Coordinates of C-alpha atoms and ligand atoms in Angstrom, one line a residue:
M1 CA 95.1 33.7 52.6
Q2 CA 97.3 35.0 49.9
R3 CA 99.8 37.6 51.0
R4 CA 101.5 39.9 48.6
S5 CA 105.2 40.3 49.1
P6 CA 106.1 43.9 49.9
K7 CA 106.5 46.2 47.0
P8 CA 110.0 45.4 46.0
I9 CA 111.3 48.0 43.7
I10 CA 111.5 51.6 44.6
K11 CA 109.9 53.7 42.0
L12 CA 111.0 57.2 40.9
Q13 CA 108.2 59.7 41.1
T14 CA 107.1 60.7 37.7
G15 CA 104.7 63.1 36.0
E16 CA 101.7 64.1 38.1
D17 CA 103.0 62.7 41.3
S18 CA 105.9 65.1 41.4
K19 CA 103.7 68.3 41.3
D20 CA 104.3 68.9 44.9
N21 CA 108.1 69.2 44.3
S22 CA 108.8 66.5 46.8
V23 CA 110.9 64.5 44.5
P24 CA 113.0 62.4 46.8
A25 CA 116.8 62.7 46.6
R26 CA 118.3 59.7 44.8
K27 CA 118.9 57.0 47.3
P28 CA 122.5 56.1 47.6
G29 CA 123.3 52.6 46.5
V30 CA 120.6 52.3 43.8
H31 CA 120.4 53.2 40.2
K32 CA 117.8 53.1 37.4
V33 CA 117.8 49.7 35.6
L34 CA 120.4 49.8 32.9
S35 CA 119.0 49.7 29.4
L36 CA 122.1 48.2 28.0
D37 CA 121.5 46.9 24.5
V38 CA 124.4 46.6 22.1
T39 CA 122.0 45.8 19.3
L40 CA 120.1 49.1 19.5
N41 CA 121.8 50.2 16.3
P42 CA 122.0 46.9 14.5
R43 CA 124.6 46.3 11.9
D44 CA 122.0 45.8 9.2
A45 CA 118.7 47.4 9.8
N46 CA 117.1 45.7 6.8
A47 CA 118.1 42.2 7.7
V48 CA 115.5 39.5 7.8
G49 CA 113.7 39.4 11.1
Q50 CA 115.4 42.5 12.3
F51 CA 113.8 44.3 15.3
G52 CA 111.9 41.0 16.0
Q53 CA 109.7 41.4 12.9
A54 CA 108.2 38.5 11.1
A55 CA 110.6 37.0 8.6
L56 CA 109.0 36.2 5.4
F57 CA 109.9 33.6 2.8
A58 CA 108.9 33.3 -0.9
S59 CA 106.7 30.5 -1.9
N60 CA 109.5 28.8 -3.8
E61 CA 111.4 28.5 -0.5
D62 CA 108.5 26.5 1.0
A63 CA 110.1 23.1 0.3
E64 CA 113.3 24.2 2.0
V65 CA 111.4 25.4 5.0
R66 CA 109.6 22.1 5.3
K67 CA 112.8 20.1 4.8
R68 CA 114.6 21.9 7.7
W69 CA 111.6 22.1 10.1
D70 CA 112.4 18.9 11.9
E71 CA 115.9 19.9 12.9
G72 CA 114.3 22.0 15.6
H73 CA 110.5 21.8 15.1
F74 CA 110.4 25.4 14.2
N75 CA 111.4 27.4 11.1
V76 CA 115.1 26.6 11.1
Y77 CA 115.4 27.9 7.6
L78 CA 114.3 31.4 8.6
S79 CA 116.3 31.3 11.8
D80 CA 119.4 30.8 9.9
K81 CA 118.8 33.9 7.8
I82 CA 118.1 36.2 10.8
P83 CA 121.2 37.9 12.3
V84 CA 122.4 36.1 15.4
D85 CA 122.4 39.5 17.2
R86 CA 119.2 40.9 15.9
A87 CA 117.4 43.7 17.8
I88 CA 114.1 43.1 19.3
P89 CA 111.5 45.6 20.6
D90 CA 111.6 46.6 24.2
T91 CA 108.3 45.1 25.4
R92 CA 108.6 46.0 29.1
P93 CA 105.7 48.0 30.7
E94 CA 106.7 51.6 30.5
M95 CA 107.4 52.1 34.2
C96 CA 110.0 49.4 34.2
A97 CA 112.7 51.6 32.7
Q98 CA 112.3 53.9 35.7
N99 CA 112.7 51.2 38.4
L100 CA 115.6 51.4 40.7
V101 CA 117.8 48.5 41.6
H102 CA 120.7 48.2 43.9
D103 CA 124.3 48.9 42.8
D104 CA 125.7 45.9 44.5
L105 CA 123.6 43.1 43.0
P106 CA 125.1 39.6 43.0
S107 CA 126.7 38.3 39.9
T108 CA 125.2 35.4 38.0
S109 CA 126.3 32.4 35.9
V110 CA 124.0 31.8 33.0
I111 CA 123.5 28.2 32.2
F112 CA 122.3 26.9 28.9
C113 CA 121.8 23.2 28.5
F114 CA 121.2 21.9 25.0
V115 CA 121.0 18.7 23.1
D116 CA 121.2 19.0 19.3
E117 CA 120.1 22.7 19.4
V118 CA 120.0 24.5 16.1
W119 CA 123.2 26.5 15.5
S120 CA 121.6 29.9 14.8
T121 CA 119.2 29.8 17.8
L122 CA 121.9 28.7 20.2
L123 CA 124.1 31.5 19.0
R124 CA 121.2 34.0 19.2
S125 CA 120.6 32.9 22.7
V126 CA 124.2 33.4 23.8
H127 CA 124.5 36.8 22.0
S128 CA 121.3 38.1 23.6
V129 CA 122.8 37.5 27.0
L130 CA 126.2 39.0 26.0
N131 CA 124.6 42.0 24.4
R132 CA 121.9 42.8 27.0
S133 CA 123.4 42.0 30.3
P134 CA 125.5 44.4 32.4
P135 CA 129.0 42.8 32.1
H136 CA 129.8 43.2 35.7
L137 CA 126.8 41.1 36.7
L138 CA 127.5 38.4 34.1
K139 CA 130.1 36.1 35.7
E140 CA 130.1 33.6 32.9
I141 CA 127.9 31.7 30.4
I142 CA 128.0 28.0 30.8
L143 CA 127.0 25.9 27.8
V144 CA 126.2 22.3 28.8
D145 CA 126.3 20.0 25.8
D146 CA 124.0 17.1 26.8
F147 CA 125.8 14.6 24.5
S148 CA 124.6 16.2 21.3
T149 CA 125.0 14.2 18.1
K150 CA 125.5 17.1 15.7
D151 CA 129.1 17.8 14.5
Y152 CA 128.6 21.6 14.3
L153 CA 128.1 21.6 18.1
K154 CA 131.6 20.2 18.7
E155 CA 134.7 22.0 17.3
P156 CA 132.8 24.7 15.3
L157 CA 131.1 25.7 18.5
D158 CA 134.3 25.7 20.5
K159 CA 135.9 27.8 17.9
Y160 CA 133.1 30.3 17.6
M161 CA 132.8 30.7 21.4
S162 CA 136.5 31.1 21.9
Q163 CA 136.1 34.8 21.0
F164 CA 134.0 35.3 24.1
P165 CA 136.1 34.7 27.3
K166 CA 133.0 34.5 29.4
V167 CA 131.6 31.5 27.5
K168 CA 132.5 28.1 28.8
I169 CA 131.5 24.8 27.3
I170 CA 131.2 21.6 29.2
R171 CA 130.3 18.3 27.5
L172 CA 128.6 15.4 29.1
K173 CA 129.9 12.0 28.3
E174 CA 126.5 10.5 28.0
R175 CA 123.0 11.8 27.6
Q176 CA 121.9 12.9 31.0
G177 CA 118.7 14.8 30.2
L178 CA 117.9 18.3 31.0
I179 CA 117.7 17.9 34.8
R180 CA 121.1 16.3 35.3
A181 CA 122.6 18.6 32.6
R182 CA 121.5 21.6 34.7
L183 CA 123.1 20.1 37.8
A184 CA 126.3 19.6 35.9
G185 CA 126.3 23.3 34.9
A186 CA 125.5 24.4 38.4
A187 CA 128.3 22.3 39.8
V188 CA 130.9 24.4 38.0
A189 CA 129.2 27.8 38.2
K190 CA 131.1 30.5 40.0
G191 CA 128.5 33.2 40.1
E192 CA 126.5 33.9 43.3
V193 CA 123.2 33.4 41.4
L194 CA 122.4 30.7 38.9
T195 CA 120.3 31.7 35.9
F196 CA 119.0 28.8 33.8
L197 CA 117.8 29.5 30.3
D198 CA 116.7 27.3 27.4
S199 CA 118.9 27.3 24.4
H200 CA 116.4 28.9 21.9
I201 CA 115.7 32.2 23.6
E202 CA 116.3 35.9 23.2
C203 CA 116.8 38.0 26.4
N204 CA 115.3 41.4 26.1
V205 CA 116.6 44.8 27.2
G206 CA 117.1 45.1 31.0
W207 CA 116.2 41.5 31.6
L208 CA 118.8 40.6 34.2
E209 CA 118.9 43.3 36.9
P210 CA 115.2 43.0 37.9
L211 CA 115.8 39.3 38.5
L212 CA 118.9 39.7 40.5
E213 CA 117.3 42.5 42.5
R214 CA 114.7 40.0 43.8
V215 CA 117.3 37.6 44.9
Y216 CA 119.2 40.5 46.5
L217 CA 116.1 41.5 48.5
D218 CA 115.5 37.9 49.7
R219 CA 117.7 35.0 48.8
K220 CA 114.7 32.7 48.9
K221 CA 113.0 34.4 46.1
V222 CA 113.2 32.6 42.8
P223 CA 112.4 35.1 40.1
C224 CA 111.3 34.1 36.6
P225 CA 111.2 36.5 33.6
V226 CA 108.0 36.9 31.6
I227 CA 108.4 34.3 28.8
E228 CA 107.4 35.9 25.5
V229 CA 106.8 34.0 22.4
I230 CA 109.1 33.8 19.4
S231 CA 107.0 32.4 16.7
D232 CA 108.0 29.0 15.5
K233 CA 106.7 29.9 12.0
D234 CA 108.0 33.4 11.2
M235 CA 110.4 34.0 14.2
S236 CA 108.7 37.2 15.1
Y237 CA 108.9 38.4 18.7
M238 CA 105.4 38.5 20.2
L239 CA 104.0 40.1 23.3
V240 CA 102.1 38.0 25.9
D241 CA 99.2 39.0 28.1
N242 CA 99.9 40.7 31.5
F243 CA 99.2 39.1 34.8
Q244 CA 99.8 35.5 33.7
R245 CA 101.2 33.0 36.1
G246 CA 102.2 29.4 35.9
V247 CA 99.9 26.8 37.4
F248 CA 99.1 23.1 37.2
K249 CA 96.0 21.1 36.5
W250 CA 95.6 17.5 37.4
P251 CA 97.4 15.2 36.8
L252 CA 100.3 17.7 37.2
V253 CA 100.0 19.3 33.8
F254 CA 101.6 22.7 33.5
G255 CA 99.6 25.7 32.2
W256 CA 99.2 29.5 32.3
S257 CA 96.4 31.2 34.0
A258 CA 95.6 34.9 34.5
L259 CA 95.6 36.2 38.0
P260 CA 91.9 36.6 39.2
E261 CA 90.6 40.1 38.5
E262 CA 89.6 40.6 42.2
Y263 CA 93.1 39.7 43.3
I264 CA 94.7 42.3 41.1
K265 CA 92.2 44.9 42.4
K266 CA 92.5 43.9 46.0
H267 CA 96.3 44.2 45.9
N268 CA 96.2 47.3 43.8
M269 CA 98.7 45.7 41.4
T270 CA 100.3 47.4 38.5
V271 CA 101.5 45.6 35.3
A272 CA 105.0 45.9 36.6
D273 CA 104.6 44.2 40.0
P274 CA 106.0 40.8 40.7
I275 CA 103.4 38.0 40.4
R276 CA 103.3 35.1 42.8
C277 CA 103.7 32.0 40.7
P278 CA 102.5 28.6 41.9
V279 CA 104.4 26.7 39.3
M280 CA 107.3 27.9 37.2
A281 CA 107.3 27.0 33.5
G282 CA 110.7 25.5 34.1
G283 CA 113.2 26.7 31.5
L284 CA 114.0 30.2 32.7
F285 CA 114.7 31.4 36.2
S286 CA 117.3 32.7 38.6
I287 CA 118.1 31.3 42.0
D288 CA 120.7 32.0 44.7
K289 CA 123.3 29.3 44.2
K290 CA 123.6 28.4 47.9
Y291 CA 119.8 28.3 48.3
F292 CA 119.6 26.0 45.3
Y293 CA 121.9 23.6 47.1
E294 CA 120.2 24.0 50.4
L295 CA 117.0 22.9 48.7
G296 CA 118.8 19.8 47.5
A297 CA 118.9 21.2 43.9
Y298 CA 116.8 19.0 41.5
D299 CA 115.9 15.4 42.2
P300 CA 118.7 13.8 40.2
G301 CA 116.5 10.8 39.7
L302 CA 114.4 12.7 37.1
D303 CA 115.2 11.7 33.6
V304 CA 115.5 13.7 30.3
W305 CA 112.6 16.1 30.4
G306 CA 109.4 16.8 32.3
G307 CA 108.1 17.2 35.8
E308 CA 111.2 19.0 37.0
N309 CA 109.4 22.3 37.0
M310 CA 106.7 20.8 39.3
E311 CA 109.4 19.3 41.6
I312 CA 111.4 22.5 42.0
S313 CA 108.2 24.6 42.4
F314 CA 106.6 22.5 45.1
K315 CA 110.0 22.3 46.9
I316 CA 110.6 26.0 46.8
W317 CA 107.1 27.0 48.0
M318 CA 106.7 24.2 50.6
C319 CA 110.3 24.6 52.0
G320 CA 110.2 28.4 52.7
G321 CA 110.8 30.1 49.3
E322 CA 108.8 32.0 46.8
I323 CA 108.5 31.9 43.0
E324 CA 107.7 35.1 41.2
I325 CA 107.2 36.3 37.7
I326 CA 108.9 39.6 37.2
P327 CA 107.1 41.6 34.5
C328 CA 110.1 44.0 34.0
S329 CA 112.3 41.1 32.9
R330 CA 111.4 39.6 29.6
V331 CA 112.8 36.8 27.6
G332 CA 111.5 35.4 24.3
H333 CA 111.4 31.6 23.8
I334 CA 110.6 29.5 20.8
F335 CA 107.7 27.3 21.8
R336 CA 107.8 24.1 19.8
G337 CA 105.0 21.6 19.0
Q338 CA 107.4 18.7 19.8
N339 CA 110.7 18.0 21.4
P340 CA 113.2 17.9 18.5
Y341 CA 115.6 15.5 20.2
K342 CA 115.3 11.8 20.9
F343 CA 114.3 10.4 24.2
P344 CA 116.5 7.5 25.2
K345 CA 113.3 5.7 26.3
D346 CA 109.7 6.2 25.5
R347 CA 108.8 9.9 25.9
Q348 CA 105.5 9.4 27.6
K349 CA 106.8 6.8 30.0
T350 CA 109.7 9.0 30.9
V351 CA 107.5 12.0 31.8
E352 CA 105.1 9.8 33.7
R353 CA 107.8 8.2 35.7
N354 CA 109.2 11.7 36.6
L355 CA 105.8 12.8 37.6
V356 CA 105.3 9.8 39.9
R357 CA 108.5 10.6 41.7
V358 CA 107.2 14.2 42.2
A359 CA 103.8 13.0 43.3
E360 CA 105.2 10.4 45.8
V361 CA 107.5 12.9 47.4
W362 CA 105.5 16.1 47.5
L363 CA 101.7 15.5 47.2
D364 CA 100.9 13.8 50.5
E365 CA 97.2 12.6 50.4
Y366 CA 96.6 14.7 47.3
K367 CA 98.6 12.2 45.3
D368 CA 95.3 10.3 44.9
L369 CA 94.1 13.2 42.7
F370 CA 97.2 12.7 40.5
Y371 CA 96.7 9.0 40.1
G372 CA 92.9 9.5 39.9
H373 CA 93.1 11.7 36.8
G374 CA 94.0 9.1 34.3
Y375 CA 97.1 7.7 35.9
H376 CA 95.7 4.6 37.8
H377 CA 98.0 2.4 35.8
L378 CA 101.1 4.1 37.3
L379 CA 100.2 2.6 40.7
D380 CA 101.3 -0.8 39.3
R381 CA 104.9 -0.7 40.4
K382 CA 105.6 -3.9 38.6
A383 CA 105.0 -2.1 35.4
I384 CA 107.2 1.0 36.1
D385 CA 110.4 1.3 38.0
I386 CA 110.3 4.7 39.7
G387 CA 113.7 4.3 41.3
N388 CA 114.6 5.0 44.9
L389 CA 112.9 8.0 46.7
T390 CA 114.5 7.6 50.2
E391 CA 116.8 10.6 49.7
Q392 CA 114.1 12.9 48.4
I393 CA 111.7 11.9 51.3
E394 CA 114.6 12.4 53.8
L395 CA 115.3 15.8 52.3
R396 CA 111.7 16.9 52.7
K397 CA 111.9 15.9 56.4
R398 CA 115.2 17.5 57.0
L399 CA 114.1 20.8 55.5
K400 CA 110.9 20.6 57.5
C401 CA 108.8 21.5 54.5
K402 CA 105.2 22.3 54.8
S403 CA 102.4 20.1 53.6
F404 CA 100.8 20.1 50.1
K405 CA 97.6 21.1 51.8
W406 CA 99.4 24.2 53.0
Y407 CA 100.6 24.9 49.5
L408 CA 97.2 24.6 48.0
E409 CA 95.6 26.8 50.6
N410 CA 98.3 29.5 50.6
V411 CA 99.9 29.5 47.2
Y412 CA 97.2 28.3 44.9
P413 CA 93.9 28.8 46.6
D414 CA 91.9 29.0 43.4
M415 CA 92.8 25.4 42.6
D416 CA 90.0 23.0 43.1
A417 CA 91.3 19.9 44.8
P418 CA 88.5 17.9 46.6
L419 CA 90.0 14.8 48.3
A420 CA 87.1 12.6 47.4
K421 CA 85.1 12.5 44.2
A422 CA 81.9 12.0 46.2
E423 CA 80.9 11.4 49.8
G424 CA 78.1 10.9 52.2
L425 CA 75.3 8.3 52.2
V426 CA 75.2 5.7 49.4
F427 CA 71.5 5.6 48.5
N428 CA 70.1 2.7 46.4
R429 CA 67.2 4.0 44.2
G430 CA 65.4 0.7 44.0
L431 CA 65.4 -0.1 47.6
R432 CA 65.3 3.5 48.8
K433 CA 67.7 2.5 51.6
C434 CA 71.3 3.3 52.3
L435 CA 74.4 1.1 52.5
A436 CA 75.8 0.7 56.0
L437 CA 78.8 -1.0 57.5
Q438 CA 78.0 -2.8 60.8
S439 CA 80.5 -4.9 62.7
G440 CA 82.5 -5.8 59.6
S441 CA 79.8 -6.5 57.1
L442 CA 77.6 -4.6 54.7
S443 CA 73.9 -4.1 55.1
F444 CA 71.0 -1.8 54.2
E445 CA 69.4 0.6 56.6
I446 CA 66.9 3.4 56.6
C447 CA 68.9 6.4 55.5
D448 CA 70.2 8.5 58.3
L449 CA 72.8 11.2 57.8
S450 CA 73.7 11.3 61.5
K451 CA 75.0 7.7 61.4
Q452 CA 78.7 7.4 60.7
S453 CA 78.2 3.8 59.7
Q454 CA 76.3 5.0 56.6
H455 CA 79.1 7.5 55.5
F456 CA 81.3 6.4 52.6
N457 CA 83.7 8.2 50.3
Y458 CA 84.0 7.6 46.7
T459 CA 87.7 8.2 46.2
W460 CA 90.0 9.2 43.4
M461 CA 91.2 5.6 43.5
R462 CA 87.5 4.8 42.7
H463 CA 87.1 3.0 46.0
I464 CA 83.9 3.0 48.0
R465 CA 85.5 3.5 51.3
Q466 CA 84.8 3.8 55.0
E467 CA 88.0 4.3 57.1
D468 CA 90.3 1.6 55.9
L469 CA 87.7 -0.7 54.5
C470 CA 86.7 -0.8 50.9
V471 CA 83.7 -2.3 49.2
A472 CA 84.9 -5.3 47.2
P473 CA 83.1 -7.3 44.5
Q474 CA 84.0 -10.6 46.0
S475 CA 84.6 -12.4 49.3
K476 CA 84.8 -16.0 50.1
D477 CA 81.5 -16.7 51.9
S478 CA 78.6 -14.3 51.1
G479 CA 79.8 -13.6 47.6
F480 CA 80.2 -10.1 48.6
G481 CA 82.1 -8.0 51.0
L482 CA 84.7 -5.8 52.3
Q483 CA 88.5 -5.7 52.0
P484 CA 91.2 -3.6 53.5
C485 CA 91.8 -0.7 51.0
D486 CA 94.8 -1.2 48.7
N487 CA 95.5 1.3 45.9
T488 CA 97.3 -1.3 43.8
K489 CA 94.3 -3.7 43.6
P490 CA 92.2 -3.1 40.6
E491 CA 89.5 -5.3 41.9
L492 CA 88.6 -2.7 44.5
R493 CA 87.8 -0.1 41.9
W494 CA 84.3 0.9 40.9
F495 CA 83.5 3.1 37.9
H496 CA 80.8 5.5 38.8
K497 CA 79.3 8.6 37.2
S498 CA 76.4 10.7 38.6
S499 CA 75.3 11.8 35.1
N500 CA 76.2 11.9 31.4
S501 CA 76.5 8.2 30.8
A502 CA 74.2 5.4 29.8
L503 CA 75.1 3.7 33.1
A504 CA 74.8 6.9 35.2
E505 CA 74.6 6.2 38.9
H506 CA 75.7 2.6 38.4
L507 CA 78.6 1.1 40.2
I508 CA 80.5 -0.8 37.6
T509 CA 83.3 -3.1 38.7
E510 CA 86.5 -2.7 36.8
F511 CA 87.7 -6.1 37.8
V512 CA 85.9 -8.1 35.2
S513 CA 86.1 -7.4 31.5
H514 CA 82.4 -7.5 30.7
H515 CA 80.3 -4.9 32.5
M516 CA 79.1 -6.1 35.9
C517 CA 77.2 -3.8 38.3
L518 CA 76.6 -3.7 42.0
E519 CA 72.9 -4.5 42.6
A520 CA 70.9 -4.5 45.8
G521 CA 68.6 -7.6 46.3
A522 CA 64.9 -6.5 46.2
L523 CA 64.4 -7.8 49.8
G524 CA 67.2 -5.5 51.0
D525 CA 69.3 -8.2 52.6
T526 CA 71.7 -9.1 49.8
L527 CA 74.2 -7.5 47.3
H528 CA 75.1 -9.0 44.0
L529 CA 77.3 -8.5 41.0
N530 CA 75.0 -8.7 38.0
P531 CA 75.3 -7.8 34.3
C532 CA 74.7 -4.0 34.0
V533 CA 71.2 -3.0 32.9
P534 CA 70.8 0.8 32.3
R535 CA 67.3 1.0 33.6
N536 CA 67.6 -1.3 36.6
I537 CA 67.0 1.0 39.6
F538 CA 68.4 -1.6 42.0
Q539 CA 71.7 -0.9 40.2
K540 CA 71.5 2.8 40.7
W541 CA 73.4 4.4 43.6
Q542 CA 73.6 8.0 44.7
F543 CA 76.1 9.7 47.0
T544 CA 74.9 12.7 49.0
H545 CA 77.6 15.1 47.6
Y546 CA 79.5 15.0 44.4
H547 CA 82.7 17.1 44.2
A548 CA 83.9 16.0 40.8
Q549 CA 82.6 13.9 37.9
Ligands
UDP1 N1 117.6 19.6 27.0 C1 118.8 18.9 27.3 N2 118.7 17.6 27.4 C2 117.6 16.9 27.2 C3 116.4 17.6 26.9 C4 116.5 18.9 26.8 O1 119.8 19.6 27.5 O2 117.6 15.6 27.3 C5 117.6 21.1 26.9 C6 117.0 21.6 25.6 O3 118.0 21.7 24.6 C7 116.5 23.0 26.0 C8 116.2 22.8 27.5 O4 116.8 21.6 27.9 O5 117.6 24.0 26.0 C9 114.7 22.6 27.6 O6 114.1 21.7 26.7 P1 112.9 22.1 25.7 O7 113.2 23.4 25.1 O8 112.8 20.9 24.8 O9 111.7 22.2 26.7 P2 110.4 23.0 26.4 O10 110.8 24.4 26.3 O11 109.8 22.4 25.2 O12 109.6 22.7 27.7
MN2 MN1 112.4 25.3 25.2

């Protein structure tokens, strides 16, 4: 069952509540969240995009906008016109400004990794941290240049940042990708907490203290700000819906989903309460530095971009930590349609390879669902080199992390994750009998649910399986038979749909290029592989229960 973490932040009594005059004395050691914002009175109130408003451009600027779009896959032309220290609206729920946080919060190193980031967005990111963070909590800002190719990110950036003693720049000697770039930043960080941010963000008023407060309360909490949207088209700062959390869908695709209404009611949640978050979006979070290393940081075998948010999320939850979204902490992020930088190798292959590493280390038996949702081809290890996983598997053992089943049941119970696509008896419509496995061979029997020999699973690997044996389209003697199950063998896979297909209920072998279907002999003593015929009822098979199409 889900459990809500205890209410973290002490709230000041306000309005109606204080009628009884029992306003508590201010607790020593806490203060109201600081609403520090150097940009509240901006230098130029009429500047383009000021206060987070949409920046407009004339129709004769259209060509210029288009020309510069690809530099960042957003409106770079407009971004360059907007002040690097513009003001944005305070979008926090009202009660946030009243929340109390401890006086002795840990300090943080803010780490920005970037590759070929647009000048104005990189600067706006840095300024937003400098202008809206309490200086005593901001140990440093570390910019990790992941081998950018743009000249303006070299001397000009050094020169610009030299006016801010807290900003340090480290430069990687070759392209490492976001994961190893973050590790490089963490390795030199001096703050007690690491705060990772993307390089095209704007931190909002009061963003930092609520994050650090959570780490202060429990070092195994990993808080994320609410990620608001900076429009890629007009650079306006836009609000997002309340109660959103990060989740995944198969095959490990990140997405947002609202907390179920009943959950909000049951836990009497307000819009300002921390939200348990099954998967973090990835780019923006704080984590206790020691805890980050106890967890083995990121898997350094992950390349460039993708899957690292799944890896760290599963690791945190399964190994004793918690990920939370903190509604009182808000950071805007430019969501782009495409990555504007080059991938050293094919983008899709890079992401898939990262995901396979994550699936192999963390998903246990549920990795079949990952492969089964369109990723069968990734089982062919001759086609992809996923690298060595020994250290990651060892790490999981050493940390005594819980199972993926535990994660699904406790952290993400609304996720549908049946281990088999279908199961039960395998009924042949023509014969009106069921498949049975008796002393190592297949036969037909009168259907009987109580007989284990008639129970098969139709798995995500598309196997028809009983224990370790799989129905195979070929064997030496009878022309038909069984083989030990082996995920890497395509000849053991059967395509099967219960509906919505011309060949619904057929078992189509994937082994041969032309469609061949499993057919019961009319006398009930043989099985054949024959050309598929949609209406042939001896080719129609039905499992007792279907869990997924
Ligand atoms: N990044 C990096 N090296 C890479 C890829 C990305 O340093 O090889 C940086 C990138 O500049 C950005 C952050 O990592 O600051 C996250 O990447 P991106 O914004 O493309 O991810 P998204 O927000 O689209 O998920
Ligand atoms: Mn980003």
